[in-house]
PDB file of C-alpha atoms in Angstrom:
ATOM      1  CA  UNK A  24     312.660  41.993  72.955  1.00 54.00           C
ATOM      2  CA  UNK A  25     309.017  40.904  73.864  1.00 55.00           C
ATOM      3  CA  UNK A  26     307.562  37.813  73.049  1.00 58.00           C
ATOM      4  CA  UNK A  27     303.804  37.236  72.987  1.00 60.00           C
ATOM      5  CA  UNK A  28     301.343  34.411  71.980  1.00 60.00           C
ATOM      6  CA  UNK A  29     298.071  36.147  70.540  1.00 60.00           C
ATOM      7  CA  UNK A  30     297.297  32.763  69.571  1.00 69.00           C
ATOM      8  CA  UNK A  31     298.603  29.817  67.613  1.00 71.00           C
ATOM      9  CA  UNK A  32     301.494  32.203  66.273  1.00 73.00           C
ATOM     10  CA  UNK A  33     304.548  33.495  68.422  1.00 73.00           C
ATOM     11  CA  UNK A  34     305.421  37.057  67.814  1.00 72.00           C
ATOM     12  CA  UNK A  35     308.267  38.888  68.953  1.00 71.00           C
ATOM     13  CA  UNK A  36     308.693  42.633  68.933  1.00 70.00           C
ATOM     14  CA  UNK A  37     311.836  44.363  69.200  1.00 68.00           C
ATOM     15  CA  UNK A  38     313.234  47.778  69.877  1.00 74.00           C
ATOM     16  CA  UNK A  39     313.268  49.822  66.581  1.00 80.00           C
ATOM     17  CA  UNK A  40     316.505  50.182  65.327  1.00 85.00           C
ATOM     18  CA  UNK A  41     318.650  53.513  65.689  1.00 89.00           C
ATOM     19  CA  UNK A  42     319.301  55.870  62.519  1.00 94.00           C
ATOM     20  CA  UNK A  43     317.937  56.348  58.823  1.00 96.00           C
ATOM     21  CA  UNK A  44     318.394  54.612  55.442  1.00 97.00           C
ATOM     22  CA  UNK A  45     321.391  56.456  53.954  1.00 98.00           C
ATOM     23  CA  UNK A  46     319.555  56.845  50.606  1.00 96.00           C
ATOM     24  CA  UNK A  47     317.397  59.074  52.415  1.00 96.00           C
ATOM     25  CA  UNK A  48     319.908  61.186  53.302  1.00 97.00           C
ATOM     26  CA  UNK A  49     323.087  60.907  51.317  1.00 97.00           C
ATOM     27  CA  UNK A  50     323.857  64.072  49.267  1.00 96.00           C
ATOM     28  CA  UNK A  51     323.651  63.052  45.354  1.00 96.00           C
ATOM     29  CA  UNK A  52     326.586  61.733  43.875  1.00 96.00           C
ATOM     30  CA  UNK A  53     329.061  64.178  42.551  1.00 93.00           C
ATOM     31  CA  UNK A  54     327.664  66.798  44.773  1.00 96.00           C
ATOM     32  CA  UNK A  55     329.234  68.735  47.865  1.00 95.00           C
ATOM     33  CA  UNK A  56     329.067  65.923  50.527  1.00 93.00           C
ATOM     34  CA  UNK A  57     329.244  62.597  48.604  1.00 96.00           C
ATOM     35  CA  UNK A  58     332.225  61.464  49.558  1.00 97.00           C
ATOM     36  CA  UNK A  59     330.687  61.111  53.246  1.00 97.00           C
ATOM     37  CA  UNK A  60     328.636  58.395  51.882  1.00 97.00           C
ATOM     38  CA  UNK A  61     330.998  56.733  49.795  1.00 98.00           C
ATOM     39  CA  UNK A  62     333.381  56.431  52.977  1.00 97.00           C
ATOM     40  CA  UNK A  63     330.077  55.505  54.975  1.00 98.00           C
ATOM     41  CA  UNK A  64     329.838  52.119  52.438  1.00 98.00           C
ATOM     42  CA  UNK A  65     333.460  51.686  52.402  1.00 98.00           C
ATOM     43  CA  UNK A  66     333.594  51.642  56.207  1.00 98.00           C
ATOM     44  CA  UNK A  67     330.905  49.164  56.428  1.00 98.00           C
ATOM     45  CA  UNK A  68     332.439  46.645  53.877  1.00 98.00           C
ATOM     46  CA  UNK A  69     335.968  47.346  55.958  1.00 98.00           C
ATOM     47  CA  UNK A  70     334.058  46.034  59.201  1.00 97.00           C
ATOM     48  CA  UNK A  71     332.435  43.006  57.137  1.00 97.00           C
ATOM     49  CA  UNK A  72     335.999  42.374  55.598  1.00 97.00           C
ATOM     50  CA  UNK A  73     337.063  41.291  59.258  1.00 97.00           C
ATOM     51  CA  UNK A  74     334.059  38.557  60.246  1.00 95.00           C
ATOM     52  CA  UNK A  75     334.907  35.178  60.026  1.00 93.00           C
ATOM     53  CA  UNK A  76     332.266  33.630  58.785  1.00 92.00           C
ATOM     54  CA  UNK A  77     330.568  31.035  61.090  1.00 90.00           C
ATOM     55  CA  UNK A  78     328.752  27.962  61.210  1.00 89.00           C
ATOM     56  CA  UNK A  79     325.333  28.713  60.387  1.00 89.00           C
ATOM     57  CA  UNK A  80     326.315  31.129  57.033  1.00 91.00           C
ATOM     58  CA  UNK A  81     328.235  27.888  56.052  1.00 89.00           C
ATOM     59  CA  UNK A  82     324.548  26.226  55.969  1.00 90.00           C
ATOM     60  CA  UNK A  83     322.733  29.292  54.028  1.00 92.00           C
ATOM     61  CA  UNK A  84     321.188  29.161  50.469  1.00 95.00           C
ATOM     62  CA  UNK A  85     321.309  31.752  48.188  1.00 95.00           C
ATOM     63  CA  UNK A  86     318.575  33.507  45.923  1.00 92.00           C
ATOM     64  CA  UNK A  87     315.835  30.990  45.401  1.00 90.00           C
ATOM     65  CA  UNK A  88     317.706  27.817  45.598  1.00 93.00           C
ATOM     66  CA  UNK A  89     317.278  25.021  48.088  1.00 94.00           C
ATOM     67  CA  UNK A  90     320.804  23.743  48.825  1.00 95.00           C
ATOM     68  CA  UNK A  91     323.595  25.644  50.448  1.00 95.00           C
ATOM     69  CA  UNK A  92     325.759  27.819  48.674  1.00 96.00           C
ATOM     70  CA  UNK A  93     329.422  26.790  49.469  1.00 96.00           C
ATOM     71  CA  UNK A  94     329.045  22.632  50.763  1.00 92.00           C
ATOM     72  CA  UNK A  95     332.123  21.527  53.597  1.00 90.00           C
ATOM     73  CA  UNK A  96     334.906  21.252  51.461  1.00 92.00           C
ATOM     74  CA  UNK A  97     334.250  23.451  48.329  1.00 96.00           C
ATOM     75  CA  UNK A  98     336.333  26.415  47.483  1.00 97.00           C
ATOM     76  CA  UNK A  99     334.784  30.064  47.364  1.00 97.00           C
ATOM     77  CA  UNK A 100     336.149  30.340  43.601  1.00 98.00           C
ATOM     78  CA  UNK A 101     333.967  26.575  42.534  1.00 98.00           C
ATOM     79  CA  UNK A 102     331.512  27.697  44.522  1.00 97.00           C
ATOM     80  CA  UNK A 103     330.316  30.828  43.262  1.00 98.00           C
ATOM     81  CA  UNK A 104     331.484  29.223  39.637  1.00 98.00           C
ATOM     82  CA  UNK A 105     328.613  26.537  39.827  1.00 98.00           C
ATOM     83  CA  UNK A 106     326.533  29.173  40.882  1.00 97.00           C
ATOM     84  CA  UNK A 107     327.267  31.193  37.610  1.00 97.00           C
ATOM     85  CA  UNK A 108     326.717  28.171  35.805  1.00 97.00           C
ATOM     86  CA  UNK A 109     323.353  27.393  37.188  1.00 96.00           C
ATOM     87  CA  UNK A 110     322.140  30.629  36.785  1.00 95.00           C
ATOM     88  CA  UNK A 111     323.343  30.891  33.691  1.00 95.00           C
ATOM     89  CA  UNK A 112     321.116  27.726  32.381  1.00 94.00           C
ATOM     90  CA  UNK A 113     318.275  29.315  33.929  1.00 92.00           C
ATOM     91  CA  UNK A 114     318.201  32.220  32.830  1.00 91.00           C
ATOM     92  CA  UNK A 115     320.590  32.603  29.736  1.00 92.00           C
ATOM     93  CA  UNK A 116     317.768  32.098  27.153  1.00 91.00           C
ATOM     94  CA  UNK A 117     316.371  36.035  28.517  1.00 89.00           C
ATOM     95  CA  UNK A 118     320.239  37.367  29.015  1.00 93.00           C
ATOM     96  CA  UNK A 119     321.302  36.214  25.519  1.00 94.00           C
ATOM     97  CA  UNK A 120     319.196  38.209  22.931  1.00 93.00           C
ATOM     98  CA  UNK A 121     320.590  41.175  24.718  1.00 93.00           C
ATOM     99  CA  UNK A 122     324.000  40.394  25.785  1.00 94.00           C
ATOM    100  CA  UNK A 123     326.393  40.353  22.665  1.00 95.00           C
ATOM    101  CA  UNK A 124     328.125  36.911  21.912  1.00 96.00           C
ATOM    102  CA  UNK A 125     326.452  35.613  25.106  1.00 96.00           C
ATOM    103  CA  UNK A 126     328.165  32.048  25.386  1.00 96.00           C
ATOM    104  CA  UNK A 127     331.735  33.502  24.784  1.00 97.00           C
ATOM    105  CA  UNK A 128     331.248  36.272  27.528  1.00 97.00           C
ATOM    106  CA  UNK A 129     330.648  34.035  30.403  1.00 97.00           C
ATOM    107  CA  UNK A 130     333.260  31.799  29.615  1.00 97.00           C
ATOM    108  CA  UNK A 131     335.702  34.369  29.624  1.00 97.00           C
ATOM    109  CA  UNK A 132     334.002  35.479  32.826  1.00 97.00           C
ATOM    110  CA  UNK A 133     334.567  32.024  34.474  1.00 98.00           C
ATOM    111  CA  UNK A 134     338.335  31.700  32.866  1.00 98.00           C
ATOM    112  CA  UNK A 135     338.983  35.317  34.996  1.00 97.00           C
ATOM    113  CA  UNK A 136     337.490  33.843  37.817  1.00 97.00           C
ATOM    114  CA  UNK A 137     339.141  30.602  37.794  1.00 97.00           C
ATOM    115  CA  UNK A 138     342.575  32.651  37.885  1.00 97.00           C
ATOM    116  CA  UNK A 139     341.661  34.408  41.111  1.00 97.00           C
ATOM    117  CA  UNK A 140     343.161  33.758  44.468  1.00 95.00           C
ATOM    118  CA  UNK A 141     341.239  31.940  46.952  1.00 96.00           C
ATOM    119  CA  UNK A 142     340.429  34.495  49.905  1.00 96.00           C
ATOM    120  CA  UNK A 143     340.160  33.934  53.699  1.00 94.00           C
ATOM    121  CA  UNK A 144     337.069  33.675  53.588  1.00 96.00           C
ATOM    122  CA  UNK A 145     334.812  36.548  54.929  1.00 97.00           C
ATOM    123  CA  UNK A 146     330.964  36.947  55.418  1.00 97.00           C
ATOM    124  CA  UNK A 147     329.456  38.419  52.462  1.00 97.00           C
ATOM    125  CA  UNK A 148     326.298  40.102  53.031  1.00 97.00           C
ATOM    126  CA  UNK A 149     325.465  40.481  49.205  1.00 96.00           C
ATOM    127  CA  UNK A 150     323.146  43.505  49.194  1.00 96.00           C
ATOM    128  CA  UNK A 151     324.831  46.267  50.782  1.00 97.00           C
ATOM    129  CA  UNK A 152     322.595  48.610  49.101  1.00 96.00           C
ATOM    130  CA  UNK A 153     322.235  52.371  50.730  1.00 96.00           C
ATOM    131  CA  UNK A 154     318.561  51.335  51.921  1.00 95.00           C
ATOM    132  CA  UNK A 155     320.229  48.509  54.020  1.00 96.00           C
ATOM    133  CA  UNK A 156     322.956  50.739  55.946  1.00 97.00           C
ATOM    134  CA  UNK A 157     321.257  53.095  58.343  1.00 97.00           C
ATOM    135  CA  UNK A 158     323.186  55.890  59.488  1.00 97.00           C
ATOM    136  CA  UNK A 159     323.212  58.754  61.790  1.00 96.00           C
ATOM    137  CA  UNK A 160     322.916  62.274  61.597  1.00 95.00           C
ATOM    138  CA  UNK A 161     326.616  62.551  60.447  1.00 94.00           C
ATOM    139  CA  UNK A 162     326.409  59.188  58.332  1.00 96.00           C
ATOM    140  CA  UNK A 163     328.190  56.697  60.130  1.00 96.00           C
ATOM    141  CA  UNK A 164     326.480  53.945  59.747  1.00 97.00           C
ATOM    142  CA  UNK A 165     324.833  52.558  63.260  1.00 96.00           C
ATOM    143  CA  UNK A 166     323.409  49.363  61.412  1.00 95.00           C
ATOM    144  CA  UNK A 167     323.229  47.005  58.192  1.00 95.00           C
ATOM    145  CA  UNK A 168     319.620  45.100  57.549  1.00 93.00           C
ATOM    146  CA  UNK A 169     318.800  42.104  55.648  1.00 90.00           C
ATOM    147  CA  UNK A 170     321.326  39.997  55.147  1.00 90.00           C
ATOM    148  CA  UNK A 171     319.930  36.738  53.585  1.00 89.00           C
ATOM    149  CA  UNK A 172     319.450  37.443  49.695  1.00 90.00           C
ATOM    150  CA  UNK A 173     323.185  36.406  48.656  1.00 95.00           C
ATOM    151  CA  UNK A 174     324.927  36.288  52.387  1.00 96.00           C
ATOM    152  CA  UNK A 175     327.347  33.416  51.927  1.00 96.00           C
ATOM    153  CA  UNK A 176     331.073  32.533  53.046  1.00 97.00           C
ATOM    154  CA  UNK A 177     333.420  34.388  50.501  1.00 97.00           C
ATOM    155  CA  UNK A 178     335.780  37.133  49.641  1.00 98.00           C
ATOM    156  CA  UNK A 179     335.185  40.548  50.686  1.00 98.00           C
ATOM    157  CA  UNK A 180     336.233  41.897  47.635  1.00 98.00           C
ATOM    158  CA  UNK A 181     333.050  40.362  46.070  1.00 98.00           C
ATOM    159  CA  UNK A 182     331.133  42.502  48.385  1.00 98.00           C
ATOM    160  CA  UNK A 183     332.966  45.635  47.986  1.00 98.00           C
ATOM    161  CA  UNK A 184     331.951  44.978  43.986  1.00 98.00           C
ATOM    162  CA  UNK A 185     328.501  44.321  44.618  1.00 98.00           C
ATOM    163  CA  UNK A 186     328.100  47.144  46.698  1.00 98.00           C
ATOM    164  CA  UNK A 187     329.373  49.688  44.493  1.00 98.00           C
ATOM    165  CA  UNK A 188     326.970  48.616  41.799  1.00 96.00           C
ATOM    166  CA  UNK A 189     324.208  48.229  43.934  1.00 95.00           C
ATOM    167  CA  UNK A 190     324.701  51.873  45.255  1.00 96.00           C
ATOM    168  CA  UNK A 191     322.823  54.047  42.373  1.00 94.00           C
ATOM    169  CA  UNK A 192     322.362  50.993  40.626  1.00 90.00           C
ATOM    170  CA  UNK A 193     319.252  52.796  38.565  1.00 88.00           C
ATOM    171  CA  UNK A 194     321.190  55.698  37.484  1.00 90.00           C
ATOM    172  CA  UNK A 195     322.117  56.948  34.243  1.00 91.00           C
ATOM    173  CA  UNK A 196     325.600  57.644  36.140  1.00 94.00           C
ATOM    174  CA  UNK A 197     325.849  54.105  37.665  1.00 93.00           C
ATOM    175  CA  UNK A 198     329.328  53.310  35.602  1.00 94.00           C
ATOM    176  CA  UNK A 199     330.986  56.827  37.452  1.00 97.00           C
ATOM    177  CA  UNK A 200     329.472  55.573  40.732  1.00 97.00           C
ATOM    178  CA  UNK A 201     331.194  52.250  40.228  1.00 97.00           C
ATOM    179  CA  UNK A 202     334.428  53.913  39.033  1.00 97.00           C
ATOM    180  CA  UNK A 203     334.548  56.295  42.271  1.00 98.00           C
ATOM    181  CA  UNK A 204     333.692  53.444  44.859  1.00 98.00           C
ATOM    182  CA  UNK A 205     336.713  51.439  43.311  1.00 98.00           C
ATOM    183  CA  UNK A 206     338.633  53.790  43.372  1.00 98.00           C
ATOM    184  CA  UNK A 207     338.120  54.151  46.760  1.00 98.00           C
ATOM    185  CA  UNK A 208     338.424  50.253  47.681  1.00 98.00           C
ATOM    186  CA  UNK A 209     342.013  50.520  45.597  1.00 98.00           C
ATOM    187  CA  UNK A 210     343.277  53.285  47.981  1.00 98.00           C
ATOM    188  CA  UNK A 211     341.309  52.701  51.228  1.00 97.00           C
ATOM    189  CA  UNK A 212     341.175  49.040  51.421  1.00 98.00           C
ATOM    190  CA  UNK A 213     343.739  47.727  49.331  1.00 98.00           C
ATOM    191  CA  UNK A 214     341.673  46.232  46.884  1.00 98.00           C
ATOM    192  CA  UNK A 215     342.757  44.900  43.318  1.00 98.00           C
ATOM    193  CA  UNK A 216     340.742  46.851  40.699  1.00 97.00           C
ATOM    194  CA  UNK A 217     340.958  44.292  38.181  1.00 97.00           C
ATOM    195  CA  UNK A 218     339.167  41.556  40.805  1.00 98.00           C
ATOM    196  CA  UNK A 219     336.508  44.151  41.462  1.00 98.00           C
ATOM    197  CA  UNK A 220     335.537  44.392  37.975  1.00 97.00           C
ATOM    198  CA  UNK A 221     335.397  40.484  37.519  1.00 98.00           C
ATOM    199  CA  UNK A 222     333.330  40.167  40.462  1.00 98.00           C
ATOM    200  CA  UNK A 223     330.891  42.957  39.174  1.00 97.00           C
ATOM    201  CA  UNK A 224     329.992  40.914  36.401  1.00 97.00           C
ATOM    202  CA  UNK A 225     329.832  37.905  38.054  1.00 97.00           C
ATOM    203  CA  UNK A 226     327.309  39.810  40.218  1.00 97.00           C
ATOM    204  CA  UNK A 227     325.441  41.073  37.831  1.00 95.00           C
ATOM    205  CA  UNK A 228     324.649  37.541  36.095  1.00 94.00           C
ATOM    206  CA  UNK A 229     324.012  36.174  39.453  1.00 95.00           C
ATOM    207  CA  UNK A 230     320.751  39.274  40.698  1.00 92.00           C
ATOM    208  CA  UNK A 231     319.785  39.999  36.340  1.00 90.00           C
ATOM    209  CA  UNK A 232     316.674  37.227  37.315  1.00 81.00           C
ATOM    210  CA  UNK A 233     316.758  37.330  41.319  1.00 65.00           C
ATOM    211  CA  UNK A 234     312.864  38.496  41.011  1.00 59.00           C
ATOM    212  CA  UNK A 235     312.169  36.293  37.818  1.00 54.00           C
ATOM    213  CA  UNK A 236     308.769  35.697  39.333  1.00 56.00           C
ATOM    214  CA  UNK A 237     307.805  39.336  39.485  1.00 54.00           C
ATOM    215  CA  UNK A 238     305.356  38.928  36.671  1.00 55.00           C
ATOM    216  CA  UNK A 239     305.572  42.365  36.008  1.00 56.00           C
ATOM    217  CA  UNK A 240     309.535  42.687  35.683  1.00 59.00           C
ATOM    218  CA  UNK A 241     310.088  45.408  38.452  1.00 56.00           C
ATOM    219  CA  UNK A 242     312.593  43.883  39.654  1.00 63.00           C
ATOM    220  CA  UNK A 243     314.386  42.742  36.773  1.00 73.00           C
ATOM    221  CA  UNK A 244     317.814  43.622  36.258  1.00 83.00           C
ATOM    222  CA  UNK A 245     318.403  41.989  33.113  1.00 87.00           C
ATOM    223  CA  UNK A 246     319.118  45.083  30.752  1.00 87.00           C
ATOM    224  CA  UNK A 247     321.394  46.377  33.771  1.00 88.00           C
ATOM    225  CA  UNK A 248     323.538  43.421  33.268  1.00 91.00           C
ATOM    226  CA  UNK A 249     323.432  43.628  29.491  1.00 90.00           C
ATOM    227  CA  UNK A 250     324.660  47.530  29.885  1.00 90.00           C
ATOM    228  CA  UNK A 251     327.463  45.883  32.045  1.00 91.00           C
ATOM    229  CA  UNK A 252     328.546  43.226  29.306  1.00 93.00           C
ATOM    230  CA  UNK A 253     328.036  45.223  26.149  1.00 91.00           C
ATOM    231  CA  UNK A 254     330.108  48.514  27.583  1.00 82.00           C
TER     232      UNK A 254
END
């Protein structure tokens, strides 16, 4: 890495990464190939699901908020509950018109949640997306990028469940995407399929506003979230 002062502002520039964004290169889903990228995205979450997460992820905020995520003594499960919650009266006035019986939905959601285990806990990186794994020319992945937008001390499973949904997360298909990743967590890593599906929509509530200030809605996944809920 080189540092250099052009002026009142330190700059550092660093050795470009090895590899590619999958996306750029992962056959289409359901086509001959895919199941090199699936196992690419499961390998990655297998090597997340054994980092202890240390000091300075314990200190990280999440989304747009100010304070950190998981405080010293708070459990993953009332941690990522509160979050819900404040998201929830946020941003529930937008998710309600579209999500049926609203109120009843997320309380069910948090009753599921409440009835989890608590994990080890894990880092979660929160957007393992395929534009944030870079692999080779045989897709194994050589590096993950920007970790920040929900990183946080958790369960791995949560991860695995974001991931999955994140993965095609535009596509008319996203629901068999979701199915075939699981799937694949069940049988590869052991996963509960019922817990991946909870944390899914806990997901989903938690990223339906993460660009709320987009004034053009690009980023919005509000009606994504809604498909989710009214299924």
């Amino acid at each position: 890495m080189l540092e250099i002062r052009p002026g009142p502002y330190c700059v550092t520039i660093e050795a470009e990464l090895p590899g590619v964004p999958l996306h750029t290169v992962a056959p289409a889903f359901g086509t001959a190939g895919w199941e090199r990228a699936r196992d690419c995205v499961v390998d990655v979450l297998a090597a997340l699901a054994e980092v202890e997460a240390p000091e300075v992820v314990r200190r990280m905020t999440v989304l747009d908020e100010a304070d950190p995520f998981r405080p010293e003594g708070v459990s993953w499960i009332e941690a990522l509950t509160a979050l819900v919650r404040r998201r929830v009266a946020r941003f529930g006035d937008q998710l309600a018109p579209v999500i049926d019986d609203f109120d009843a939905k997320v309380e069910l959601l948090l009753n599921e949640l409440a009835e989890l285990k608590e994990p080890e806990t894990r880092v979660v990186h929160g957007d393992v997306t395929a534009g944030n794994i870079l692999v080779d020319d045989d897709l194994w992945p050589v590096a993950l990028l920007d970790l920040g937008l929900l990183t946080m001390p958790g369960d791995p499973v949560f991860d695995a469940a974001a991931a999955a949904g994140l993965y095609d997360i535009w596509s008319p298909r996203v629901r068999e995407v979701e199915a075939a990743f699981d799937q694949a967590f069940v049988e590869q890593l052991g996963y509960d399929a019922e817990q991946l599906i909870v944390y899914r929509r806990v997901h989903s509530l938690l990223i339906a506003n993460a660009h709320d200030e987009d004034p053009y809605g690009r980023d919005s996944a509000v009606p994504l979230a809604a498909n989710l809920f009214n299924r």
